GROMACS .gro file of C-alpha atoms in nm:
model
  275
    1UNK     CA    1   0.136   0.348   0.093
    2UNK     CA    2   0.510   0.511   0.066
    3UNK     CA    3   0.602   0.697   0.365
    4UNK     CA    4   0.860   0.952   0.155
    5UNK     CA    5   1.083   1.104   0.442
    6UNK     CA    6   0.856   1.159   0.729
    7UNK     CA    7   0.954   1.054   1.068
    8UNK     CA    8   0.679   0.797   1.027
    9UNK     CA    9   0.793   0.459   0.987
   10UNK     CA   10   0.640   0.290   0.736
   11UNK     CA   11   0.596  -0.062   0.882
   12UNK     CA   12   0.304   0.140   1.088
   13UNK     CA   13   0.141   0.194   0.718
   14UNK     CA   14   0.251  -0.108   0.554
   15UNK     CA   15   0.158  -0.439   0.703
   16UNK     CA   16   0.463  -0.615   0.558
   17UNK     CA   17   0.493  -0.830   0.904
   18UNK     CA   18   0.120  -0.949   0.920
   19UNK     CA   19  -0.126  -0.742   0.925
   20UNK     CA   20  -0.157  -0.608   1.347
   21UNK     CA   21  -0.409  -0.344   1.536
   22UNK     CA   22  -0.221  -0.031   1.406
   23UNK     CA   23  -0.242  -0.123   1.030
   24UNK     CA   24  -0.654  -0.117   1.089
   25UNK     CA   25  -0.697   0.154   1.294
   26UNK     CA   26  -0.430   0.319   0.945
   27UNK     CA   27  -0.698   0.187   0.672
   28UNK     CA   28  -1.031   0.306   0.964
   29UNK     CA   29  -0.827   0.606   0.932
   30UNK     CA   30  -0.738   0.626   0.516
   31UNK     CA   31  -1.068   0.512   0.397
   32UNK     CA   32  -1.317   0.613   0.583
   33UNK     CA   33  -1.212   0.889   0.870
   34UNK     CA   34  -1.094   1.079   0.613
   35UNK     CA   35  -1.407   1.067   0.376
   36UNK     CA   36  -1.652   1.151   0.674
   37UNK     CA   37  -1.491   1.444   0.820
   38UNK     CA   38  -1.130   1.382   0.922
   39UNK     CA   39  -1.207   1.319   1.325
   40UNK     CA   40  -1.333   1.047   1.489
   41UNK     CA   41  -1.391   0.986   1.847
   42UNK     CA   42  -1.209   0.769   2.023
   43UNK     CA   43  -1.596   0.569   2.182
   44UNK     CA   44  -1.643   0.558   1.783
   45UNK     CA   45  -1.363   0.400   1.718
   46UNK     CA   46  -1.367   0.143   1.977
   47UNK     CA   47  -1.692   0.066   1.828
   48UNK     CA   48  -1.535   0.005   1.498
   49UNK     CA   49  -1.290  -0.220   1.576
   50UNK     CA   50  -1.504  -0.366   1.794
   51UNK     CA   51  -1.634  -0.546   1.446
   52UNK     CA   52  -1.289  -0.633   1.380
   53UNK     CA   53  -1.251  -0.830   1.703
   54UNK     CA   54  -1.003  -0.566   1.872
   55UNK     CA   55  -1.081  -0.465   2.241
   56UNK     CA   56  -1.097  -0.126   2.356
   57UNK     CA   57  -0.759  -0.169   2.546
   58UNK     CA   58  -0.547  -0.248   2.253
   59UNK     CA   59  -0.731  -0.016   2.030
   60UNK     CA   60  -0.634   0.272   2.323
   61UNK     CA   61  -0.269   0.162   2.317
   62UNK     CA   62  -0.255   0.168   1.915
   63UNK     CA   63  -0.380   0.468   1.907
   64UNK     CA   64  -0.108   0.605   2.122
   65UNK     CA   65   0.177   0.440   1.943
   66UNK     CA   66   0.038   0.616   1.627
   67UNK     CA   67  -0.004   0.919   1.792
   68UNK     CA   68   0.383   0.899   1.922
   69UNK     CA   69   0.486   0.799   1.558
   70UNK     CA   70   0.302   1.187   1.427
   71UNK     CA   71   0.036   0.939   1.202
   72UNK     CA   72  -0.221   1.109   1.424
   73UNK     CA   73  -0.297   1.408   1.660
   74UNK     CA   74  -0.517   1.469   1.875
   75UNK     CA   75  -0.813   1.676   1.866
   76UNK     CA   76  -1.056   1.838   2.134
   77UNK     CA   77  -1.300   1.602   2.321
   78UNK     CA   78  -1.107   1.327   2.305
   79UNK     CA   79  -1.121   1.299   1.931
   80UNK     CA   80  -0.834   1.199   1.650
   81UNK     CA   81  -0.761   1.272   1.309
   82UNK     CA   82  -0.433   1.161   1.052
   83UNK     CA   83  -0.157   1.417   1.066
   84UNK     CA   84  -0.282   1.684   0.806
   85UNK     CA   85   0.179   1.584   0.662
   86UNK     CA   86   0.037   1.288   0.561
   87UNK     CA   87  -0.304   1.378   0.340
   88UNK     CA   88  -0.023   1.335   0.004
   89UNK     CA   89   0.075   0.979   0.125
   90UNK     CA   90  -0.297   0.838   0.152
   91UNK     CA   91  -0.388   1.056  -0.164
   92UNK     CA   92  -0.131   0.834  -0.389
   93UNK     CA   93  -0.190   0.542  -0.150
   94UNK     CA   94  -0.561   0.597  -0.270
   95UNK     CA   95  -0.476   0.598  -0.651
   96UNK     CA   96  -0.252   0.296  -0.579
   97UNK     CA   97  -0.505   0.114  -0.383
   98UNK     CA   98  -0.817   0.156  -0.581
   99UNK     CA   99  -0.718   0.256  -0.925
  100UNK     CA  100  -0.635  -0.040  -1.169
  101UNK     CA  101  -0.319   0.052  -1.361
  102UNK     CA  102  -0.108  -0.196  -1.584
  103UNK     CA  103   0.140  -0.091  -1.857
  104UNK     CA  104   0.132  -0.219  -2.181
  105UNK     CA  105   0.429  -0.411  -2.334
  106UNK     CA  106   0.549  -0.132  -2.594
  107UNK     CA  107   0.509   0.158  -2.270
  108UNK     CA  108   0.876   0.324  -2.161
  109UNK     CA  109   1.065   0.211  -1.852
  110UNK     CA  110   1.149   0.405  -1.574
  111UNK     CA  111   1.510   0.371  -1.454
  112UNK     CA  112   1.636   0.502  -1.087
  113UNK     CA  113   2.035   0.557  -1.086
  114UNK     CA  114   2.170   0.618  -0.764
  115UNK     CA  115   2.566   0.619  -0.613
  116UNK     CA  116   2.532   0.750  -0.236
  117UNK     CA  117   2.922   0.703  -0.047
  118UNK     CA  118   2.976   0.439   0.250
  119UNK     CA  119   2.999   0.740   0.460
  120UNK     CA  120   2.619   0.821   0.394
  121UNK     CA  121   2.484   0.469   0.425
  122UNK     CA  122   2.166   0.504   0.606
  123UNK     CA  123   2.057   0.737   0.315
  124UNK     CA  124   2.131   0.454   0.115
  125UNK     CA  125   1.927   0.187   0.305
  126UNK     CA  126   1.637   0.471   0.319
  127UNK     CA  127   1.655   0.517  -0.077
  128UNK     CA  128   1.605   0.150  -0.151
  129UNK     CA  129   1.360   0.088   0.085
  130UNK     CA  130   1.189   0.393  -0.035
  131UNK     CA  131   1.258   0.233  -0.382
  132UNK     CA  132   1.130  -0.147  -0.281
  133UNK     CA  133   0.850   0.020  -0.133
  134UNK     CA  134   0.732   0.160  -0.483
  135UNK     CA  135   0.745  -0.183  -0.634
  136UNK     CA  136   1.087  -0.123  -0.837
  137UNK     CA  137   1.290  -0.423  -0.930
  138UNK     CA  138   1.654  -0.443  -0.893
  139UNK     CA  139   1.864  -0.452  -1.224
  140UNK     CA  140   2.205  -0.366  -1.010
  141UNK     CA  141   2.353  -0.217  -0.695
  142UNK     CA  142   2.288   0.145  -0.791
  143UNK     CA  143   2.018   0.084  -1.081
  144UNK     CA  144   1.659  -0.002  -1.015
  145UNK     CA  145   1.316  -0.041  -1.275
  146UNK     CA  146   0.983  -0.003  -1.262
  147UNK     CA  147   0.663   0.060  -1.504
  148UNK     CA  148   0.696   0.447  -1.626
  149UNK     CA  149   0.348   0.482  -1.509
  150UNK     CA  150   0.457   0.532  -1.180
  151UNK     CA  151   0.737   0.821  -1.287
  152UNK     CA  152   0.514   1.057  -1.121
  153UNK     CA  153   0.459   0.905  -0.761
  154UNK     CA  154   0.791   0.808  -0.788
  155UNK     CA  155   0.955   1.164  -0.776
  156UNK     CA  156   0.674   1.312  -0.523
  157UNK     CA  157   0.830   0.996  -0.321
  158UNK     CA  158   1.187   1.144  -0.348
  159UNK     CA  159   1.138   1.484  -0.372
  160UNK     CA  160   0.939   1.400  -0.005
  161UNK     CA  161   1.214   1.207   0.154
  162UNK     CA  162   1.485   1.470   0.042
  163UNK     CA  163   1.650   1.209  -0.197
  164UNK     CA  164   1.560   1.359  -0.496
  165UNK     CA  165   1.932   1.499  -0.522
  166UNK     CA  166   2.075   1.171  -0.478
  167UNK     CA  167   1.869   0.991  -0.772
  168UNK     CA  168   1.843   1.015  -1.154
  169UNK     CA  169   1.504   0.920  -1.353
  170UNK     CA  170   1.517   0.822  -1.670
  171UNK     CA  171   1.252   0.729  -1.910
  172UNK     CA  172   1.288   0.479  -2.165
  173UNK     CA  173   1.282   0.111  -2.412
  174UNK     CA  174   1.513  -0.189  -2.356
  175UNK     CA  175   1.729  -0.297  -2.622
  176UNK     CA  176   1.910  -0.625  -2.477
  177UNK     CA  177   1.819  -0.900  -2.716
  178UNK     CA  178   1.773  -1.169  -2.399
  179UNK     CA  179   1.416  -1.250  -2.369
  180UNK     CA  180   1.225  -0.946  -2.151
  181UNK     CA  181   1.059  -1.220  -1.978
  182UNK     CA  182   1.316  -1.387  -1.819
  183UNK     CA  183   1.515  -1.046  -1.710
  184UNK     CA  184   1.170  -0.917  -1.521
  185UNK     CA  185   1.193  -1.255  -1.312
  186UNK     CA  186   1.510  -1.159  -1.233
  187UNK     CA  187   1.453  -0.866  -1.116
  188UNK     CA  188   1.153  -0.897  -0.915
  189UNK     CA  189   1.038  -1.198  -0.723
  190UNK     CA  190   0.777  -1.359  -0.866
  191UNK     CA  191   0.763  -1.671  -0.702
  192UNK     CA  192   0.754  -1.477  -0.365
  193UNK     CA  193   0.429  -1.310  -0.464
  194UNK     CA  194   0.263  -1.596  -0.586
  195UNK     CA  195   0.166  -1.743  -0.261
  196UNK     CA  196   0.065  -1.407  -0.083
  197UNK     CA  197  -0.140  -1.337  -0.362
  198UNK     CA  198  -0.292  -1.672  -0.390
  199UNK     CA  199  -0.385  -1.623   0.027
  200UNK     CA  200  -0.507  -1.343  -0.025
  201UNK     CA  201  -0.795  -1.567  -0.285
  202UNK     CA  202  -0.810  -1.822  -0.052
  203UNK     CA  203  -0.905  -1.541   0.206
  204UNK     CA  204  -1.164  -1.327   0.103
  205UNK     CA  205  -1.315  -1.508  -0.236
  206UNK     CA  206  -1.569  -1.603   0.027
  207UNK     CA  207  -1.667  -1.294   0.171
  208UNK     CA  208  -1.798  -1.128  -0.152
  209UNK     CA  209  -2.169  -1.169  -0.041
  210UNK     CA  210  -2.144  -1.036   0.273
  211UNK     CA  211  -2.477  -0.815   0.328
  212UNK     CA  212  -2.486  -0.789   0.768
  213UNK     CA  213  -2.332  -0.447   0.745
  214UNK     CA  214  -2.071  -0.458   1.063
  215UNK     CA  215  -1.930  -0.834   0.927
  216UNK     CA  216  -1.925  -0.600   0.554
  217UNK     CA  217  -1.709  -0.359   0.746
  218UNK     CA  218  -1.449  -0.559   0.860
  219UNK     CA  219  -1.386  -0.803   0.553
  220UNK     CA  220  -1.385  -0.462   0.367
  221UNK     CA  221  -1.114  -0.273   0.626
  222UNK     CA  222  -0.891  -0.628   0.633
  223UNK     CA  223  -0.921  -0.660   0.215
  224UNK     CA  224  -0.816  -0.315   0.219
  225UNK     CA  225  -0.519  -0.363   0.462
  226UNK     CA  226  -0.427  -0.664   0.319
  227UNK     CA  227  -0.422  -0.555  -0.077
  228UNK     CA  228  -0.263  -0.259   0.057
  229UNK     CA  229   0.087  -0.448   0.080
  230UNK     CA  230   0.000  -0.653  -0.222
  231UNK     CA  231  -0.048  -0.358  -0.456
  232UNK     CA  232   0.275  -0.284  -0.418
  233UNK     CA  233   0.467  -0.565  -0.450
  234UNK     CA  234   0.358  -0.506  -0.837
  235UNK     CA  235   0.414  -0.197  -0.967
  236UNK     CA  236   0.185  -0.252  -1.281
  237UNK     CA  237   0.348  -0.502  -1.485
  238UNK     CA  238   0.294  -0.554  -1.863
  239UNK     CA  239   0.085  -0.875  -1.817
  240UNK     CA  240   0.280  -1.046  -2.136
  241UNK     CA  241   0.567  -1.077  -1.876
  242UNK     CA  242   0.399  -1.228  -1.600
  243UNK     CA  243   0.370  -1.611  -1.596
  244UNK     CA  244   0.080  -1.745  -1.784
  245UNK     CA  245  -0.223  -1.743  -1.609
  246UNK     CA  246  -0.069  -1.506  -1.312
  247UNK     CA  247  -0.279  -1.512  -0.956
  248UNK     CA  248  -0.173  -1.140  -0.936
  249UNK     CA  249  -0.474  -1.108  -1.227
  250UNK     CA  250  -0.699  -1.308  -1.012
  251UNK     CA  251  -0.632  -1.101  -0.682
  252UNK     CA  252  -0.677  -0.796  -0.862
  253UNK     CA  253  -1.021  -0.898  -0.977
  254UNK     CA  254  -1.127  -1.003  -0.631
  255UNK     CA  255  -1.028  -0.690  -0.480
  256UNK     CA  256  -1.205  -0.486  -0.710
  257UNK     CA  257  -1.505  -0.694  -0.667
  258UNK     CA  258  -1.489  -0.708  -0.272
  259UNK     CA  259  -1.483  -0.289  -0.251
  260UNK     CA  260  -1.789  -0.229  -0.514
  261UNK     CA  261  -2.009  -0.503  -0.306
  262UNK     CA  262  -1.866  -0.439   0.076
  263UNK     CA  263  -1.810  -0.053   0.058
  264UNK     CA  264  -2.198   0.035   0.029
  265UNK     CA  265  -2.294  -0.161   0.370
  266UNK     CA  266  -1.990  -0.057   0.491
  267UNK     CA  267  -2.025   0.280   0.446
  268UNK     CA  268  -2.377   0.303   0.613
  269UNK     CA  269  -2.196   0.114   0.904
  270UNK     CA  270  -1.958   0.415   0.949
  271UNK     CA  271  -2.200   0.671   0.901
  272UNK     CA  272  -2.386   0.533   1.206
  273UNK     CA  273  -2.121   0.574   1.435
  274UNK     CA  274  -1.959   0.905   1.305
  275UNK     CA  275  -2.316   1.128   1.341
   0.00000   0.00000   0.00000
């Protein structure tokens, strides 16, 4: 999930550093807070991440450093909810997450052209790592691509973080004659996904049958957490420029399969705890 320019940082969304208490109590929050209400209780949630093997302690002090970072606010009773600024990230993190979206060879490309001036360097380092964030590859310095499917959350992404000004979009076909193939390797980093991807199979391919509903709760919340750095590492790529036989496919598959069997026993785990 992109952050856009809120003060919230989005290593506390993203678990790009291994996957810690706060990026849980994030997807507790994203999934399944949100869908029963919006507020939870903090007893409640100690209950859920109970399941996940977290003790009330560190759930307590992750909750605070969330609450410092404005993820979430407080409510009466002793109760939380996500910061009502951040319903747009979850809602394309959502989309992201859970839709399945892959361009097709012949589809345009979206280009983001950028020059920001030494002088206004951290804007820089905020665009690309907005930018990176989004799953664009690097062609240049100043010019980064991605799948025109994701033109849209692109812009609500910079028109959030106030960059907007500083970037041009462009829609459109390549017409270098070098193979397509090898130019997409270049500019994203295949071989660095391959073994996350291939972990995160080794992972979870087990836990598809999972029926005791508290275990299906927390293999579905760390799948979630987990796929929700993986998801964007990829951006949608056409799959005739991906490496035969690409464990990105594989991953994919397994996600989707994991949420339709976990969520339903999941779900009625929840609902248990948030009546």
């Amino acid at each position: 999930m992109s952050t856009g320019g809120d003060a919230v940082d989005a290593d506390d969304l993203m678990p790009e550093g291994g996957v810690r208490p706060q990026h849980l109590i994030v997807t507790v929050f994203g999934r399944y807070v949100r869908a029963h209400g919006g507020e939870i209780r903090i007893a409640s949630l100690i209950e859920m991440m109970s399941a996940l093997g977290v003790d009330a302690g560190v759930v307590r002090s992750s909750v605070s450093r969330l609450k410092q970072r404005g993820i979430l606010v407080t409510e009466g009773g002793g109760s939380y909810r996500l910061s009502s600024s951040l319903e747009a990230v979850f809602s394309a993190g959502d989309r992201r997450i859970f839709g399945s979206r892959r361009a097709e060879p012949g589809d345009p490309w979206l280009l983001a052209s950028f020059s920001i001036p030494e002088s206004e360097r951290p804007l820089r380092h905020q665009l690309r790592k907005i930018l990176q964030r989004l799953g664009f590859g690097q062609v240049s310095g100043g010019l980064w691509i991605a799948p025109g499917l994701i033109a849209d959350e692109t812009g609500t992404a910079l028109r959030r973080a106030g960059l907007d000004g500083y970037v041009e979009l462009f829609l459109g076909s390549r017409m270098s004659s070098d193979p397509l193939e090898d130019a997409v390797r270049g500019w994203w980093d295949l071989a660095a996904m391959e073994p996350l991807y291939r972990g995160f199979v080794d992972t979870f391919e087990g836990m598809l049958d999972e029926a005791d509903e508290r275990a299906a709760f927390a293999a579905h919340v760390r799948a979630i957490t987990q796929w929700r750095r993986l998801v964007y590492l990829d951006p949608g790529l056409p799959l005739d420029l991906l490496p035969e036989g690409w464990i990105g496919v594989e991953a994919g598959r397994l996600f989707a399969e994991l949420h339709e069997r976990l969520e339903p026993a999941a779900e009625r785990f929840v609902a248990s705890l948030m009546t």
